[in-house]
Amino acid sequence: MSANQARSWQQTNPQHNPTKEPKVAVKIKKNGWITKGEKIIYSLLGVTVIVSSIFIVSYSSTTDTINRELQQLEQTVSTQQVKNEGLLFEMKELSRPERIIQIADKNGLKIQNTEVKQAQSFNN
């Protein structure tokens, strides 16, 4: 081939220049470490734990308050029982026949050959 033919061939058959196709930006979705469903489940689980812990603390506080009131009532009952026992002992002391005879003598009453007996008491 001569140089003229080569030029004419080159002009008729231009070199194949690859046309550059425009680059298309592909957006890659980055998958998170936790999916949306898992986030919802974990959120519900967290809320449940928080609500149950609040309920437990409230229940414990209520139980503690009731126990304190119960102990206070038991102490009041115990104190009242001690007072009642003291009054019962005092009543028995005051109703002794010897004491009654002594008071009768002091006030000028005479007891003639009789025995002083304790009357039966009725509980109302």
C-alpha atoms as a PDB file:
ATOM      1  CA  MET A   1       0.000   0.000   0.000  1.00  0.00           C
ATOM      2  CA  SER A   2       1.146   3.277  -0.760  1.00  0.00           C
ATOM      3  CA  ALA A   3       1.094   6.176   1.549  1.00  0.00           C
ATOM      4  CA  ASN A   4      -1.809   7.733  -0.318  1.00  0.00           C
ATOM      5  CA  GLN A   5      -3.881   4.641   0.000  1.00  0.00           C
ATOM      6  CA  ALA A   6      -3.103   4.401   3.653  1.00  0.00           C
ATOM      7  CA  ARG A   7      -4.230   7.937   4.158  1.00  0.00           C
ATOM      8  CA  SER A   8      -7.398   7.427   2.228  1.00  0.00           C
ATOM      9  CA  TRP A   9      -8.073   4.217   4.130  1.00  0.00           C
ATOM     10  CA  GLN A  10      -7.394   6.033   7.351  1.00  0.00           C
ATOM     11  CA  GLN A  11      -9.828   8.767   6.404  1.00  0.00           C
ATOM     12  CA  THR A  12     -12.544   6.360   5.348  1.00  0.00           C
ATOM     13  CA  ASN A  13     -11.976   4.112   8.302  1.00  0.00           C
ATOM     14  CA  PRO A  14     -11.149   6.328  11.159  1.00  0.00           C
ATOM     15  CA  GLN A  15      -9.523   4.811  14.149  1.00  0.00           C
ATOM     16  CA  HIS A  16     -11.917   3.358  16.514  1.00  0.00           C
ATOM     17  CA  ASN A  17     -11.955   5.693  19.454  1.00  0.00           C
ATOM     18  CA  PRO A  18     -14.064   4.280  22.194  1.00  0.00           C
ATOM     19  CA  THR A  19     -16.647   6.763  23.207  1.00  0.00           C
ATOM     20  CA  LYS A  20     -16.770   7.239  26.848  1.00  0.00           C
ATOM     21  CA  GLU A  21     -20.169   6.592  28.244  1.00  0.00           C
ATOM     22  CA  PRO A  22     -21.217   8.979  30.940  1.00  0.00           C
ATOM     23  CA  LYS A  23     -20.770   7.496  34.362  1.00  0.00           C
ATOM     24  CA  VAL A  24     -23.999   6.882  36.131  1.00  0.00           C
ATOM     25  CA  ALA A  25     -23.834   7.495  39.861  1.00  0.00           C
ATOM     26  CA  VAL A  26     -25.130   4.408  41.530  1.00  0.00           C
ATOM     27  CA  LYS A  27     -26.388   4.981  45.012  1.00  0.00           C
ATOM     28  CA  ILE A  28     -25.530   2.116  47.221  1.00  0.00           C
ATOM     29  CA  LYS A  29     -27.873   1.706  50.118  1.00  0.00           C
ATOM     30  CA  LYS A  30     -25.830   1.102  53.172  1.00  0.00           C
ATOM     31  CA  ASN A  31     -27.559  -1.430  55.304  1.00  0.00           C
ATOM     32  CA  GLY A  32     -27.411  -0.471  58.922  1.00  0.00           C
ATOM     33  CA  TRP A  33     -26.199  -2.751  61.635  1.00  0.00           C
ATOM     34  CA  ILE A  34     -29.769  -3.047  62.962  1.00  0.00           C
ATOM     35  CA  THR A  35     -32.834  -3.182  60.778  1.00  0.00           C
ATOM     36  CA  LYS A  36     -35.930  -1.051  61.303  1.00  0.00           C
ATOM     37  CA  GLY A  37     -37.914  -4.033  62.586  1.00  0.00           C
ATOM     38  CA  GLU A  38     -35.231  -4.843  65.127  1.00  0.00           C
ATOM     39  CA  LYS A  39     -35.156  -1.210  66.216  1.00  0.00           C
ATOM     40  CA  ILE A  40     -38.916  -1.314  66.827  1.00  0.00           C
ATOM     41  CA  ILE A  41     -38.650  -4.581  68.747  1.00  0.00           C
ATOM     42  CA  TYR A  42     -35.759  -3.276  70.864  1.00  0.00           C
ATOM     43  CA  SER A  43     -37.624  -0.016  71.519  1.00  0.00           C
ATOM     44  CA  LEU A  44     -40.746  -1.887  72.650  1.00  0.00           C
ATOM     45  CA  LEU A  45     -38.624  -4.153  74.819  1.00  0.00           C
ATOM     46  CA  GLY A  46     -36.880  -1.128  76.372  1.00  0.00           C
ATOM     47  CA  VAL A  47     -40.186   0.613  77.086  1.00  0.00           C
ATOM     48  CA  THR A  48     -41.532  -2.600  78.640  1.00  0.00           C
ATOM     49  CA  VAL A  49     -38.486  -2.904  80.891  1.00  0.00           C
ATOM     50  CA  ILE A  50     -38.775   0.732  81.989  1.00  0.00           C
ATOM     51  CA  VAL A  51     -42.519   0.460  82.688  1.00  0.00           C
ATOM     52  CA  SER A  52     -42.099  -2.806  84.601  1.00  0.00           C
ATOM     53  CA  SER A  53     -39.251  -1.355  86.688  1.00  0.00           C
ATOM     54  CA  ILE A  54     -41.411   1.682  87.550  1.00  0.00           C
ATOM     55  CA  PHE A  55     -44.240  -0.682  88.534  1.00  0.00           C
ATOM     56  CA  ILE A  56     -41.911  -2.773  90.708  1.00  0.00           C
ATOM     57  CA  VAL A  57     -40.524   0.293  92.485  1.00  0.00           C
ATOM     58  CA  SER A  58     -44.047   1.636  93.051  1.00  0.00           C
ATOM     59  CA  TYR A  59     -45.237  -1.734  94.369  1.00  0.00           C
ATOM     60  CA  SER A  60     -42.208  -1.989  96.672  1.00  0.00           C
ATOM     61  CA  SER A  61     -42.825   1.519  97.997  1.00  0.00           C
ATOM     62  CA  THR A  62     -46.483   0.743  98.672  1.00  0.00           C
ATOM     63  CA  THR A  63     -45.576  -2.507 100.420  1.00  0.00           C
ATOM     64  CA  ASP A  64     -42.995  -0.713 102.559  1.00  0.00           C
ATOM     65  CA  THR A  65     -45.545   1.943 103.566  1.00  0.00           C
ATOM     66  CA  ILE A  66     -48.097  -0.707 104.509  1.00  0.00           C
ATOM     67  CA  ASN A  67     -45.491  -2.617 106.540  1.00  0.00           C
ATOM     68  CA  ARG A  68     -44.537   0.534 108.435  1.00  0.00           C
ATOM     69  CA  GLU A  69     -48.192   1.267 109.233  1.00  0.00           C
ATOM     70  CA  LEU A  70     -48.677  -2.349 110.338  1.00  0.00           C
ATOM     71  CA  GLN A  71     -45.671  -2.173 112.659  1.00  0.00           C
ATOM     72  CA  GLN A  72     -46.968   1.081 114.116  1.00  0.00           C
ATOM     73  CA  LEU A  73     -50.393  -0.489 114.721  1.00  0.00           C
ATOM     74  CA  GLU A  74     -48.801  -3.553 116.332  1.00  0.00           C
ATOM     75  CA  GLN A  75     -46.803  -1.295 118.626  1.00  0.00           C
ATOM     76  CA  THR A  76     -49.975   0.612 119.553  1.00  0.00           C
ATOM     77  CA  VAL A  77     -51.802  -2.655 120.271  1.00  0.00           C
ATOM     78  CA  SER A  78     -48.899  -3.892 122.376  1.00  0.00           C
ATOM     79  CA  THR A  79     -48.848  -0.655 124.387  1.00  0.00           C
ATOM     80  CA  GLN A  80     -52.609  -0.845 124.915  1.00  0.00           C
ATOM     81  CA  GLN A  81     -52.337  -4.478 126.061  1.00  0.00           C
ATOM     82  CA  VAL A  82     -49.732  -3.486 128.660  1.00  0.00           C
ATOM     83  CA  LYS A  83     -52.035  -0.685 129.873  1.00  0.00           C
ATOM     84  CA  ASN A  84     -54.986  -3.098 130.040  1.00  0.00           C
ATOM     85  CA  GLU A  85     -52.967  -5.624 132.029  1.00  0.00           C
ATOM     86  CA  GLY A  86     -51.904  -2.877 134.432  1.00  0.00           C
ATOM     87  CA  LEU A  87     -55.501  -1.741 134.884  1.00  0.00           C
ATOM     88  CA  LEU A  88     -56.657  -5.341 135.397  1.00  0.00           C
ATOM     89  CA  PHE A  89     -54.005  -5.834 138.090  1.00  0.00           C
ATOM     90  CA  GLU A  90     -55.017  -2.548 139.718  1.00  0.00           C
ATOM     91  CA  MET A  91     -58.681  -3.619 139.643  1.00  0.00           C
ATOM     92  CA  LYS A  92     -57.826  -6.909 141.353  1.00  0.00           C
ATOM     93  CA  GLU A  93     -55.788  -5.049 143.964  1.00  0.00           C
ATOM     94  CA  LEU A  94     -58.607  -2.612 144.689  1.00  0.00           C
ATOM     95  CA  SER A  95     -61.264  -5.318 144.960  1.00  0.00           C
ATOM     96  CA  ARG A  96     -59.453  -7.386 147.622  1.00  0.00           C
ATOM     97  CA  PRO A  97     -61.714  -8.263 150.588  1.00  0.00           C
ATOM     98  CA  GLU A  98     -59.086  -7.067 153.117  1.00  0.00           C
ATOM     99  CA  ARG A  99     -59.042  -3.625 151.540  1.00  0.00           C
ATOM    100  CA  ILE A 100     -62.823  -3.425 151.537  1.00  0.00           C
ATOM    101  CA  ILE A 101     -62.922  -4.365 155.254  1.00  0.00           C
ATOM    102  CA  GLN A 102     -60.235  -1.749 156.001  1.00  0.00           C
ATOM    103  CA  ILE A 103     -62.173   0.985 154.196  1.00  0.00           C
ATOM    104  CA  ALA A 104     -65.405  -0.080 155.943  1.00  0.00           C
ATOM    105  CA  ASP A 105     -63.717   0.122 159.370  1.00  0.00           C
ATOM    106  CA  LYS A 106     -62.233   3.502 158.474  1.00  0.00           C
ATOM    107  CA  ASN A 107     -65.674   4.892 157.621  1.00  0.00           C
ATOM    108  CA  GLY A 108     -67.266   3.519 160.816  1.00  0.00           C
ATOM    109  CA  LEU A 109     -69.053   0.502 159.415  1.00  0.00           C
ATOM    110  CA  LYS A 110     -69.159  -2.582 161.568  1.00  0.00           C
ATOM    111  CA  ILE A 111     -68.944  -6.079 160.197  1.00  0.00           C
ATOM    112  CA  GLN A 112     -70.375  -8.656 162.567  1.00  0.00           C
ATOM    113  CA  ASN A 113     -69.297 -12.259 162.203  1.00  0.00           C
ATOM    114  CA  THR A 114     -69.671 -12.280 158.482  1.00  0.00           C
ATOM    115  CA  GLU A 115     -67.207 -13.038 155.816  1.00  0.00           C
ATOM    116  CA  VAL A 116     -66.606 -10.640 153.023  1.00  0.00           C
ATOM    117  CA  LYS A 117     -66.747 -12.503 149.769  1.00  0.00           C
ATOM    118  CA  GLN A 118     -65.851 -11.221 146.384  1.00  0.00           C
ATOM    119  CA  ALA A 119     -68.871 -10.911 144.184  1.00  0.00           C
ATOM    120  CA  GLN A 120     -68.656 -12.386 140.767  1.00  0.00           C
ATOM    121  CA  SER A 121     -68.039  -9.770 138.149  1.00  0.00           C
ATOM    122  CA  PHE A 122     -69.835  -9.765 134.864  1.00  0.00           C
ATOM    123  CA  ASN A 123     -67.996  -8.744 131.769  1.00  0.00           C
ATOM    124  CA  ASN A 124     -70.098  -6.530 129.569  1.00  0.00           C
END
